[in-house]
Coordinates of C-alpha atoms in Angstrom, one line a residue:
M27 CA -32.1 -56.9 14.4
G28 CA -32.0 -53.1 15.7
F29 CA -34.4 -50.7 17.5
A30 CA -36.6 -51.0 14.4
D31 CA -37.6 -54.4 15.1
L32 CA -38.5 -53.6 18.9
L33 CA -40.8 -50.9 18.2
N34 CA -42.7 -53.5 15.8
D35 CA -43.1 -56.3 18.7
V36 CA -44.5 -53.7 21.2
G37 CA -47.5 -53.0 18.9
G38 CA -45.7 -50.6 15.9
F39 CA -47.8 -47.6 15.5
G40 CA -50.3 -48.3 18.2
R41 CA -52.3 -46.6 20.2
F42 CA -49.3 -44.6 22.2
Q43 CA -48.0 -43.8 19.0
W44 CA -51.3 -42.2 17.9
I45 CA -51.7 -40.2 21.4
H46 CA -48.2 -39.5 21.3
V47 CA -48.0 -38.0 18.2
T48 CA -51.4 -35.9 18.2
L49 CA -50.1 -34.3 21.7
L50 CA -46.5 -33.3 19.9
S51 CA -48.8 -32.2 16.7
I52 CA -51.7 -29.9 18.7
P53 CA -49.0 -27.4 19.4
G54 CA -48.4 -27.2 15.9
L55 CA -51.7 -24.9 15.5
L56 CA -50.1 -22.0 17.1
M57 CA -46.4 -22.6 16.0
A58 CA -47.7 -20.5 12.6
S59 CA -49.0 -17.9 14.5
Q60 CA -45.4 -17.3 15.9
N61 CA -43.8 -16.8 12.6
L62 CA -46.7 -15.1 10.8
L63 CA -47.3 -13.1 13.4
N64 CA -45.6 -9.9 12.4
N65 CA -48.4 -9.4 9.4
F66 CA -51.0 -8.8 11.8
T67 CA -48.8 -7.1 15.2
A68 CA -46.4 -5.4 13.1
G69 CA -49.3 -4.5 10.5
M70 CA -49.1 -1.4 8.5
P71 CA -52.7 0.9 9.1
G72 CA -53.6 3.7 6.5
H73 CA -52.1 6.9 8.0
H74 CA -51.2 10.4 8.0
C75 CA -50.0 13.5 9.6
T76 CA -51.9 14.2 12.4
I77 CA -53.6 17.8 11.8
P78 CA -54.3 19.7 15.4
N79 CA -57.5 21.2 15.9
R80 CA -58.2 20.8 12.4
T81 CA -61.7 21.4 12.8
S82 CA -61.7 24.5 14.8
I83 CA -59.8 25.4 11.8
A84 CA -62.0 24.5 9.3
S85 CA -65.1 26.1 11.5
S86 CA -62.8 29.4 11.1
Q87 CA -63.0 29.1 7.7
N88 CA -66.5 28.9 8.1
I89 CA -66.1 25.5 6.3
S90 CA -68.5 22.6 8.2
Q91 CA -68.5 18.6 8.4
S92 CA -72.0 19.0 6.4
E93 CA -70.7 20.5 4.1
V94 CA -67.4 18.7 3.2
D95 CA -66.9 14.7 3.9
D96 CA -63.6 14.1 6.5
R97 CA -61.5 12.9 3.9
E98 CA -62.3 15.8 1.3
L99 CA -61.2 18.2 4.3
L100 CA -57.9 16.6 4.6
R101 CA -56.6 17.9 1.1
A102 CA -56.5 21.2 2.3
F103 CA -53.6 19.9 4.9
I104 CA -52.1 17.0 3.5
P105 CA -50.7 16.8 0.1
M106 CA -51.1 13.9 -2.3
D107 CA -48.6 11.2 -3.3
A108 CA -46.9 10.9 -6.4
S109 CA -49.8 8.9 -7.7
G110 CA -52.6 11.5 -7.0
T111 CA -54.7 9.4 -6.0
K112 CA -53.4 8.6 -2.1
L113 CA -52.8 11.2 0.7
S114 CA -49.0 11.7 1.9
K115 CA -48.5 9.3 4.3
C116 CA -45.0 11.7 6.0
T117 CA -46.0 15.6 5.1
R118 CA -48.2 17.9 5.7
Y119 CA -49.0 21.8 4.3
V120 CA -47.3 24.1 6.6
E121 CA -50.2 26.2 5.8
A122 CA -53.9 25.2 5.3
Q123 CA -54.7 25.1 1.2
W124 CA -58.4 26.1 1.1
H125 CA -58.3 26.4 -2.2
L126 CA -57.6 23.2 -3.1
L127 CA -61.3 22.0 -1.5
E128 CA -63.2 23.6 -4.2
S129 CA -64.8 21.7 -6.9
N130 CA -63.4 23.1 -10.0
V131 CA -59.6 22.4 -8.9
S132 CA -58.8 19.4 -10.7
V133 CA -56.1 16.4 -9.7
I134 CA -53.5 17.4 -12.4
G135 CA -53.8 21.2 -11.4
H136 CA -53.2 19.9 -7.7
Q137 CA -49.8 18.0 -9.0
A138 CA -48.5 20.2 -11.1
N139 CA -48.9 23.1 -8.2
F140 CA -47.7 20.9 -5.6
S141 CA -43.7 21.9 -5.6
K142 CA -44.9 25.1 -4.9
L143 CA -46.5 24.7 -1.8
E144 CA -44.5 24.1 1.5
T145 CA -44.9 21.2 3.4
E146 CA -43.0 19.8 6.0
I147 CA -42.6 16.8 8.1
C148 CA -45.5 15.8 10.2
L149 CA -44.6 17.4 13.3
D150 CA -47.3 16.4 15.6
G151 CA -47.4 12.4 15.1
W152 CA -49.7 10.6 13.0
T153 CA -53.5 9.8 12.8
Y154 CA -53.8 6.3 12.2
D155 CA -57.0 4.6 10.0
K156 CA -58.9 1.8 12.8
T157 CA -60.5 -0.2 9.9
E158 CA -58.2 -2.8 9.8
F159 CA -56.5 -3.0 12.4
L160 CA -57.1 -1.2 16.0
S161 CA -53.6 -1.2 17.3
T162 CA -50.3 -2.8 16.1
V163 CA -46.7 -2.3 17.2
V164 CA -46.7 0.9 14.1
S165 CA -48.9 2.3 15.3
E166 CA -48.1 2.2 19.2
W167 CA -44.6 3.5 18.4
D168 CA -44.9 5.4 15.1
L169 CA -42.6 3.0 12.9
V170 CA -43.6 5.0 10.0
C171 CA -41.5 7.0 7.4
T172 CA -38.2 7.2 8.0
L173 CA -38.6 4.6 10.8
R174 CA -40.7 1.8 8.7
P175 CA -37.9 0.0 8.2
M176 CA -38.1 -1.1 12.3
K177 CA -41.0 -3.1 11.3
Q178 CA -39.2 -4.9 9.1
M179 CA -36.1 -5.2 11.6
S180 CA -38.7 -6.5 14.2
Q181 CA -39.1 -9.8 12.0
T182 CA -35.4 -10.3 11.3
I183 CA -35.0 -10.2 15.1
Y184 CA -37.5 -12.5 15.7
M185 CA -35.3 -15.0 13.2
G186 CA -32.4 -14.2 14.6
G187 CA -33.4 -15.9 17.8
V188 CA -34.9 -18.5 15.9
L189 CA -31.2 -19.1 14.7
A190 CA -30.1 -19.0 18.1
G191 CA -32.6 -21.3 19.5
A192 CA -31.8 -24.1 16.7
I193 CA -27.8 -23.7 17.3
I194 CA -28.4 -24.1 21.3
F195 CA -31.1 -26.3 21.8
G196 CA -30.0 -28.4 18.5
G197 CA -27.0 -29.4 20.7
L198 CA -28.5 -29.0 24.0
S199 CA -31.0 -31.9 23.2
D200 CA -28.2 -34.1 22.4
R201 CA -27.0 -33.8 25.5
F202 CA -29.6 -33.7 27.9
G203 CA -32.3 -35.1 25.7
R204 CA -35.7 -34.8 23.9
K205 CA -38.0 -34.2 26.1
A206 CA -36.3 -31.7 28.9
L207 CA -35.5 -29.7 26.5
L208 CA -39.0 -29.6 24.7
I209 CA -40.8 -29.1 27.9
W210 CA -38.4 -26.2 28.7
S211 CA -39.3 -24.5 25.3
Y212 CA -42.7 -24.8 26.0
F213 CA -42.3 -22.9 29.3
Q214 CA -39.8 -20.2 27.8
L215 CA -42.3 -19.4 24.8
A216 CA -45.5 -19.3 27.0
T217 CA -43.8 -17.0 29.8
L218 CA -41.6 -14.7 27.3
G219 CA -44.2 -15.1 24.6
T220 CA -46.8 -13.2 27.0
C221 CA -44.6 -11.0 28.5
T222 CA -44.0 -9.3 24.9
A223 CA -48.0 -8.0 25.4
F224 CA -46.4 -6.2 28.2
S225 CA -43.7 -4.5 26.3
P226 CA -43.1 -0.7 27.4
S227 CA -41.1 0.1 24.2
F228 CA -39.9 -1.6 21.0
M229 CA -36.8 -2.3 22.5
T230 CA -37.9 -4.2 25.1
Y231 CA -40.8 -5.7 22.7
C232 CA -37.5 -6.6 20.1
I233 CA -35.4 -8.4 22.9
F234 CA -38.5 -10.5 24.0
R235 CA -39.5 -11.4 20.6
F236 CA -35.9 -12.8 20.0
M237 CA -36.0 -15.0 23.2
T238 CA -39.7 -16.2 22.2
G239 CA -37.9 -17.0 18.4
M240 CA -35.4 -19.0 20.5
A241 CA -38.1 -21.1 22.4
V242 CA -39.7 -21.6 18.7
S243 CA -36.5 -23.3 17.5
G244 CA -36.8 -25.4 20.6
V245 CA -40.3 -26.7 20.2
I246 CA -39.6 -27.7 16.0
L247 CA -36.5 -29.6 16.6
N248 CA -37.2 -31.2 19.2
T249 CA -41.1 -32.5 18.4
V250 CA -39.7 -33.2 15.5
S251 CA -37.4 -36.0 17.0
L252 CA -39.6 -37.2 19.4
K253 CA -42.1 -38.2 16.7
V254 CA -39.7 -39.6 14.3
E255 CA -37.9 -41.9 17.4
W256 CA -40.8 -43.1 17.9
I257 CA -42.3 -44.0 15.4
P258 CA -42.2 -47.2 12.8
T259 CA -40.0 -46.8 9.4
K260 CA -43.4 -47.4 7.6
S261 CA -45.3 -45.1 9.1
R262 CA -42.7 -42.1 9.2
T263 CA -44.1 -40.5 6.3
L264 CA -47.8 -40.4 6.7
V265 CA -47.3 -39.4 10.1
G266 CA -44.9 -36.5 9.0
T267 CA -47.3 -35.2 5.9
L268 CA -50.5 -35.1 8.5
S269 CA -48.5 -33.5 11.4
S270 CA -47.8 -30.5 8.8
F271 CA -51.2 -30.0 8.2
F272 CA -51.5 -28.4 11.6
F273 CA -48.8 -26.1 11.0
T274 CA -51.4 -25.2 7.6
F275 CA -54.4 -25.4 9.7
G276 CA -52.7 -22.5 12.2
Q277 CA -52.6 -20.2 9.5
M278 CA -55.9 -20.2 9.3
V279 CA -56.4 -20.3 12.9
L280 CA -53.8 -16.7 13.1
A281 CA -56.1 -15.0 10.9
G282 CA -59.4 -16.2 12.7
I283 CA -58.0 -14.6 16.4
A284 CA -56.1 -11.6 14.3
H285 CA -60.0 -10.3 12.8
S286 CA -61.4 -11.3 16.0
L287 CA -58.8 -9.5 18.2
R288 CA -57.4 -6.7 15.9
D289 CA -54.8 -5.5 18.8
W290 CA -51.7 -6.7 18.8
R291 CA -51.2 -6.7 22.9
K292 CA -54.3 -8.9 22.9
L293 CA -53.2 -11.0 20.0
Q294 CA -49.8 -11.5 21.3
V295 CA -51.4 -13.4 24.8
A296 CA -53.9 -15.3 22.9
V297 CA -51.3 -17.4 20.9
C298 CA -48.6 -17.5 23.3
A299 CA -50.4 -18.5 26.1
P300 CA -51.9 -21.7 25.2
F301 CA -48.3 -22.9 25.9
F302 CA -49.0 -23.0 29.6
L303 CA -50.9 -26.2 28.6
F304 CA -49.2 -27.7 26.7
F305 CA -46.1 -27.3 29.0
L306 CA -47.8 -29.1 31.8
Y307 CA -49.3 -32.1 29.7
S308 CA -45.9 -32.3 28.4
W309 CA -44.5 -34.2 31.6
W310 CA -46.6 -37.3 29.6
Y311 CA -44.1 -37.5 26.8
S312 CA -41.6 -41.1 26.8
E313 CA -37.7 -40.0 26.2
S314 CA -36.6 -41.3 22.6
A315 CA -35.6 -44.8 23.9
R316 CA -32.9 -44.1 21.0
W317 CA -31.8 -41.4 22.5
L318 CA -31.5 -43.1 26.2
V319 CA -29.6 -46.2 24.8
L320 CA -27.1 -43.8 23.3
N321 CA -26.5 -42.3 26.1
R322 CA -25.9 -45.2 28.4
R323 CA -29.2 -45.0 30.3
S324 CA -30.7 -48.3 28.9
D325 CA -32.7 -48.9 31.7
K326 CA -34.8 -45.8 31.6
A327 CA -35.2 -47.0 27.6
L328 CA -36.3 -50.5 29.1
K329 CA -38.8 -48.6 31.6
H330 CA -40.3 -46.2 28.5
I331 CA -40.6 -49.4 25.8
H332 CA -42.5 -51.4 28.5
R333 CA -44.8 -48.6 29.5
V334 CA -45.4 -48.4 25.2
A335 CA -46.2 -52.2 25.6
R336 CA -48.7 -52.0 27.9
I337 CA -50.4 -48.6 26.2
N338 CA -49.9 -51.2 22.7
R339 CA -51.7 -53.3 24.4
K340 CA -48.9 -55.6 24.4
P341 CA -48.5 -56.6 27.8
E342 CA -46.8 -60.5 27.2
M343 CA -43.5 -57.7 25.5
V344 CA -42.9 -57.0 28.9
E345 CA -41.7 -59.8 30.1
K346 CA -40.0 -61.1 27.1
I347 CA -37.9 -57.7 26.3
T348 CA -35.3 -57.7 29.1
L349 CA -32.6 -55.4 29.8
E350 CA -30.3 -57.5 27.7
V351 CA -32.6 -58.1 24.9
L352 CA -32.3 -54.3 24.3
E353 CA -28.6 -54.2 24.5
C354 CA -28.6 -56.9 22.4
H355 CA -30.9 -55.0 19.4
M356 CA -28.7 -52.2 19.9
H357 CA -25.0 -53.5 20.7
K358 CA -23.3 -51.6 17.9
E359 CA -24.9 -48.4 18.1
V360 CA -24.0 -48.7 22.1
Q361 CA -20.7 -49.0 21.1
S362 CA -21.1 -45.9 18.7
S363 CA -22.3 -44.0 21.3
K364 CA -19.2 -44.4 23.5
T365 CA -17.7 -41.7 21.3
T366 CA -18.3 -38.1 22.0
H367 CA -19.6 -36.1 18.8
T368 CA -19.8 -32.7 18.0
A369 CA -20.8 -30.5 15.1
Y370 CA -17.6 -31.6 12.7
D371 CA -18.5 -34.9 13.1
L372 CA -21.2 -33.8 10.3
I373 CA -18.8 -32.7 7.9
R374 CA -16.4 -35.1 9.0
T375 CA -17.1 -38.1 6.5
R376 CA -17.8 -38.0 2.8
V377 CA -21.2 -38.8 3.2
M378 CA -22.1 -37.0 6.1
R379 CA -20.6 -34.0 4.4
R380 CA -22.6 -34.0 1.5
I381 CA -25.6 -34.5 3.7
S382 CA -24.6 -31.6 5.2
L383 CA -23.8 -29.3 2.4
C384 CA -26.7 -30.1 0.9
L385 CA -29.2 -29.8 3.0
M386 CA -27.9 -26.1 4.0
V387 CA -29.2 -24.9 0.8
V388 CA -32.5 -26.7 0.8
W389 CA -32.8 -25.7 4.3
F390 CA -32.0 -22.1 3.1
S391 CA -33.9 -21.3 -0.3
T392 CA -36.9 -23.1 1.0
S393 CA -37.3 -20.8 4.2
F394 CA -35.7 -17.5 2.2
A395 CA -38.5 -18.3 -0.7
Y396 CA -41.3 -18.9 2.0
Y397 CA -40.7 -15.8 3.8
G398 CA -40.3 -14.1 0.9
L399 CA -44.1 -14.6 0.1
A400 CA -45.6 -15.2 3.0
M401 CA -44.3 -12.2 4.9
D402 CA -45.9 -9.1 3.0
L403 CA -49.5 -9.7 3.0
Q404 CA -50.4 -6.3 2.6
K405 CA -48.8 -5.8 -0.7
F406 CA -51.6 -7.9 -2.6
G407 CA -54.1 -5.2 -2.1
V408 CA -56.5 -7.9 -0.8
N409 CA -57.8 -7.7 2.4
I410 CA -54.8 -9.4 4.7
Y411 CA -57.1 -11.3 7.0
L412 CA -58.4 -13.1 3.5
I413 CA -55.4 -13.3 2.1
Q414 CA -54.2 -15.4 5.3
I415 CA -56.7 -17.9 5.1
I416 CA -56.2 -18.4 1.2
F417 CA -52.3 -19.0 2.2
G418 CA -53.3 -21.8 4.3
L419 CA -56.1 -22.9 2.2
V420 CA -53.8 -23.7 -0.8
D421 CA -51.6 -25.8 1.3
F422 CA -54.2 -28.6 1.9
P423 CA -54.1 -29.9 -2.1
A424 CA -50.1 -29.4 -1.7
K425 CA -49.4 -31.2 0.7
L426 CA -51.7 -34.4 -0.2
V427 CA -49.6 -34.0 -3.9
A428 CA -46.8 -34.2 -1.9
L429 CA -47.7 -37.2 0.8
G430 CA -48.6 -39.5 -2.4
S431 CA -45.2 -38.4 -4.2
L432 CA -42.9 -38.8 -0.8
T433 CA -45.0 -42.6 -0.4
F434 CA -44.4 -43.5 -4.1
L435 CA -41.5 -41.4 -5.5
G436 CA -39.3 -40.2 -2.4
R437 CA -38.1 -37.7 -1.0
R438 CA -35.7 -36.8 -2.8
I439 CA -37.3 -36.3 -6.2
T440 CA -40.7 -34.6 -4.0
Q441 CA -38.1 -32.3 -2.5
G442 CA -36.1 -31.0 -5.8
T443 CA -39.6 -31.0 -7.8
C444 CA -41.4 -28.5 -5.1
L445 CA -38.8 -26.2 -5.3
L446 CA -38.3 -26.3 -8.9
M447 CA -41.8 -25.7 -8.9
S448 CA -42.0 -23.4 -6.4
A449 CA -39.6 -20.9 -8.5
L450 CA -41.4 -21.5 -11.8
M451 CA -44.2 -19.6 -10.3
I452 CA -42.1 -16.6 -9.3
F453 CA -40.4 -16.7 -12.3
T454 CA -43.9 -16.9 -14.5
N455 CA -45.3 -13.8 -11.7
I456 CA -42.6 -11.4 -12.9
F457 CA -44.0 -11.4 -16.3
V458 CA -47.2 -10.8 -15.0
P459 CA -48.5 -7.2 -15.2
T460 CA -49.2 -5.1 -12.3
D461 CA -53.0 -4.6 -12.9
M462 CA -53.9 -8.2 -13.7
Q463 CA -53.7 -8.9 -9.0
S464 CA -55.7 -11.6 -9.2
I465 CA -53.0 -13.6 -11.7
R466 CA -50.2 -12.1 -9.7
T467 CA -52.1 -13.3 -6.2
T468 CA -52.9 -16.9 -7.8
L469 CA -49.2 -17.8 -8.7
A470 CA -47.7 -15.8 -5.4
C471 CA -50.4 -19.0 -3.4
L472 CA -49.0 -21.3 -5.6
G473 CA -45.3 -20.6 -5.5
K474 CA -46.2 -20.3 -1.6
A475 CA -48.2 -23.8 -1.6
F476 CA -45.0 -25.6 -3.2
T477 CA -42.8 -24.2 -0.8
S478 CA -44.8 -25.1 2.2
A479 CA -44.6 -28.9 0.3
S480 CA -40.8 -28.4 0.5
F481 CA -40.8 -27.5 3.9
T482 CA -42.8 -30.9 4.9
C483 CA -40.6 -33.2 3.0
I484 CA -37.4 -31.1 4.1
Y485 CA -38.2 -31.6 8.0
L486 CA -38.5 -35.4 7.1
F487 CA -35.8 -35.9 4.9
T488 CA -33.7 -34.3 7.4
G489 CA -34.4 -36.5 10.5
E490 CA -34.0 -39.5 8.8
L491 CA -30.6 -38.7 6.7
Y492 CA -29.1 -37.8 10.1
P493 CA -28.2 -40.0 12.5
T494 CA -29.9 -41.0 16.1
V495 CA -26.3 -39.7 17.4
I496 CA -26.3 -36.4 16.1
R497 CA -29.7 -35.8 14.7
Q498 CA -30.6 -33.1 16.7
T499 CA -27.6 -31.6 15.9
G500 CA -27.8 -31.9 12.5
M501 CA -31.3 -30.9 12.7
G502 CA -30.0 -27.7 14.3
F503 CA -26.5 -27.2 11.9
T504 CA -28.5 -27.1 8.6
S505 CA -31.9 -25.5 10.2
T506 CA -29.9 -22.4 10.9
M507 CA -29.4 -22.2 6.9
A508 CA -33.2 -21.6 7.1
R509 CA -33.4 -18.9 10.4
V510 CA -30.6 -17.5 7.9
G511 CA -33.1 -17.6 4.9
S512 CA -35.7 -16.0 6.9
M513 CA -34.2 -13.2 8.2
A514 CA -32.6 -12.4 4.9
A515 CA -35.7 -12.4 2.9
P516 CA -37.4 -9.3 4.3
A517 CA -34.3 -7.6 3.2
V518 CA -34.4 -8.3 -0.1
L519 CA -37.8 -6.5 0.1
I520 CA -35.9 -3.2 -0.2
L521 CA -34.2 -4.0 -3.7
E522 CA -37.7 -3.4 -4.8
E523 CA -37.1 0.4 -5.0
M524 CA -34.2 -0.4 -7.8
L525 CA -35.8 -3.0 -10.1
P526 CA -39.4 -4.7 -8.9
A527 CA -39.0 -7.7 -10.3
L528 CA -35.2 -8.2 -8.7
P529 CA -36.8 -9.7 -5.2
S530 CA -38.5 -12.6 -7.5
M531 CA -35.5 -13.0 -9.5
I532 CA -33.6 -13.4 -6.1
Y533 CA -36.2 -16.0 -4.2
G534 CA -36.5 -18.0 -7.6
G535 CA -32.9 -18.2 -8.8
A536 CA -32.5 -19.5 -4.9
A537 CA -35.4 -21.8 -5.4
V538 CA -33.7 -23.0 -8.8
V539 CA -30.2 -24.0 -7.2
A540 CA -31.4 -25.8 -4.3
G541 CA -34.1 -28.1 -6.1
I542 CA -31.4 -29.3 -8.6
I543 CA -28.7 -29.9 -5.3
A544 CA -31.8 -31.9 -3.9
F545 CA -31.1 -34.6 -6.3
F546 CA -27.7 -35.1 -4.8
L547 CA -29.3 -36.5 -1.7
P548 CA -29.6 -40.1 -0.6
E549 CA -33.2 -41.6 -1.0
T550 CA -34.1 -42.8 2.6
L551 CA -38.0 -43.9 1.4
N552 CA -38.7 -47.2 3.6
I553 CA -35.1 -47.2 5.0
P554 CA -35.0 -47.7 8.9
L555 CA -33.0 -44.4 10.9
P556 CA -30.0 -45.0 10.7
D557 CA -28.4 -44.5 14.7
T558 CA -25.0 -44.3 13.9
I559 CA -22.5 -42.1 11.7
E560 CA -21.3 -45.9 10.5
D561 CA -24.8 -46.4 9.7
V562 CA -24.9 -43.5 7.5
E563 CA -21.6 -44.3 5.6
E564 CA -21.9 -47.9 5.1
K565 CA -25.8 -47.6 3.5
W566 CA -25.2 -44.8 1.0
A567 CA -21.6 -44.8 0.5
S568 CA -21.9 -48.6 -0.1
K569 CA -24.7 -48.2 -3.1
K570 CA -22.2 -44.9 -4.6
L571 CA -19.5 -48.0 -5.0
D572 CA -21.9 -50.5 -5.6
A573 CA -23.0 -48.5 -8.5
E574 CA -19.8 -47.1 -9.5
K575 CA -18.5 -50.6 -9.8
Q576 CA -21.5 -51.8 -12.1
A577 CA -21.1 -49.0 -14.3
K578 CA -17.3 -50.2 -14.7
K579 CA -18.2 -53.3 -15.3
E580 CA -20.6 -52.0 -17.7
A581 CA -17.9 -50.2 -19.2
V582 CA -15.7 -52.9 -19.3
A583 CA -18.0 -55.5 -21.1
L584 CA -19.1 -52.3 -24.1
R585 CA -15.5 -52.0 -24.8
E586 CA -14.8 -55.4 -24.9
M587 CA -18.0 -55.7 -27.2
K588 CA -16.4 -53.1 -29.5
K589 CA -13.1 -54.7 -29.4
G590 CA -15.5 -57.9 -30.7
A591 CA -17.0 -55.9 -33.4
V592 CA -13.7 -54.5 -34.6
E593 CA -11.6 -57.5 -34.8
G594 CA -15.0 -59.2 -36.5
D595 CA -15.1 -56.7 -38.9
G596 CA -11.2 -57.2 -40.1
E597 CA -11.7 -60.9 -39.7
I598 CA -14.5 -60.0 -42.7
T599 CA -12.4 -57.5 -44.6
G600 CA -9.6 -59.8 -44.4
L601 CA -11.5 -62.4 -46.2
N602 CA -12.8 -60.1 -49.0
A603 CA -9.1 -59.3 -49.9
L604 CA -8.7 -63.4 -50.4

C-alpha cells in the first residue's frame, strides 16, 4: 500500500486532476514564447550603411527618384557583397560611384573593379528594412557587422539564466515546496519579463533576460512535479503528452503575436504580462501531498487529500482517510524522510548513479539538437513567421506517435528512437544540395519534430525515475545539462564558417550518442512512482540481479547440456570401437 492507492481511493484521475492539470498547462502556451522569443525580438532585419543626405546628393547630380528607384540609387553608395547579388551590409563607398547607375555597367565588371574602389565602414550607422520587423534589439542597438555575435550572446545569457534557475529552484522546491516556488516563479517571470521591454540599454536587457530565464526554469520544474505527484500511475503518460501540446501550440501562438506586433518591446510585454494572471490563480493549487508527508507535515497533506476527495465527489473518503491511515500508507517513506538528502544522493548509489549519468547525456543532446534547429529560423530563406508555424505544426503528429509509443512500447524505446531518428534527419540534410531549399527545410522540420517528441518523453521519464524525496533536485540537476546544451547550440553555428556541414555533424553525433545511452535507462511504464532512494535501488537493482541470476542459470544449464552431449558422444564412440 502506498500513496498511489490513496489517490485511487479519492477518485483517481477525477475532476480535481482535470482542473489541476489544465491550470498548470495553460502557462505552457507562453513558455515556448520565452524560449524561442529571440527569433523575433532579436531578428536580423535587412540593413545597409546609412547615407546622409542621399536625396540631396542625387539631386546635385541631376538624378531624380523618377529616373531610378531607391534600390538602384543605393548602388552608387553601397558596394555589392561577395555574391554580387546583394548590397553589402557593413561597408559603403567613400565617394558616390554614379557611373554604376548606367545600364551598360555589368555586375561582372562591377565585381572586377570592386577592389579598386575605396570603401569605409558605416560611420553614420545603419538603415534597416522594416518589412519583416518594425523594431528588434538588433536595430535598436545596432547589433550588426562586428557586433553581430551579440545577438547570439543575448540568447546564451538567457539560457544561462535558465541553467541557474534549474540549479537554484530545483533544490529550493525540495526544501520549501513545489507550490511556493511555482507561485514565486510566476511572479518573477511576469515582473522581470515585462520590465525587459523598458530596458534602456543592451546590458540592462541581458540582465533582465537572465533573471527571466531563471523564472522559466522554476515554472517548468515545479509544474512537472505538481502534475506528476497528483496523478495516478496509469494516467501519467497521457497527461504528460497532452500537456506538452500546450507548448507545441504555443509556438504558433508566438508566431501570431509576433506577426501582429512586429515591435520587440510590445512583443516582450505581450508574452510576459499574462503571467500576472497565472500568478493570481496559482494560489488555488494544492501542494504536493507526497512532499508534505515526507517533510513531516502530514496534517496539511491530509487536508489537501480531503480537498481532493470532495472535489472528486468522494466525500465518504474524508471520514475514512485519517492521519493514521495516511501515515500507515506512507510509513516507509516517512522513515526515509528523516534523512537529509543532497545532490550527492543522485550519484551515491549504483542505480541512482547510472540513472543520473544517462539522463545528463540525454537531456544535453535533446536540448542541443532542438535549439540548434529552432533558434536560427532566418537561415531557411522562408518567411520567419511561416516557418515558426510549420515548426509548431510538425510537432503534433510527432507527439501523437510518441504518445502511442510511450503507452505501448515504453519510455526507454521511445526516448532512444526519437533521438536516433532526429540524428538521421540531421545527417541526411548534410548531403542535400543547398539549392534544394524545400527538401532541406522539410528534413529540418522532421528533425525538430523528433527532438520535440524526445523532450516530451524526457520530462515524463525523469519525473518517474527519481524518487519523491529528491525528485526536484534530480530534475534540476539533469535538466541543467539541457541548459548547457541550449547555451552551446548557438555557439556551434559559428563553426559553419570553417565547414558548412560541421554544425550538423556535431548536432547529429550528439543525438546518436544520447539515443544509444537512453537504452541503458530502466523502464518505468505502469510502475508506481518511487518515493525513496531505497525504492529505486530495490526496483531496478533487483530486476538487474534477477536477470543476471537467470542468465547464470541458463549458462549453467547450457554447460550441463554440452557436457552431457560430450559424454554421450564418448559412449557411442566406445561402443563403436567394441
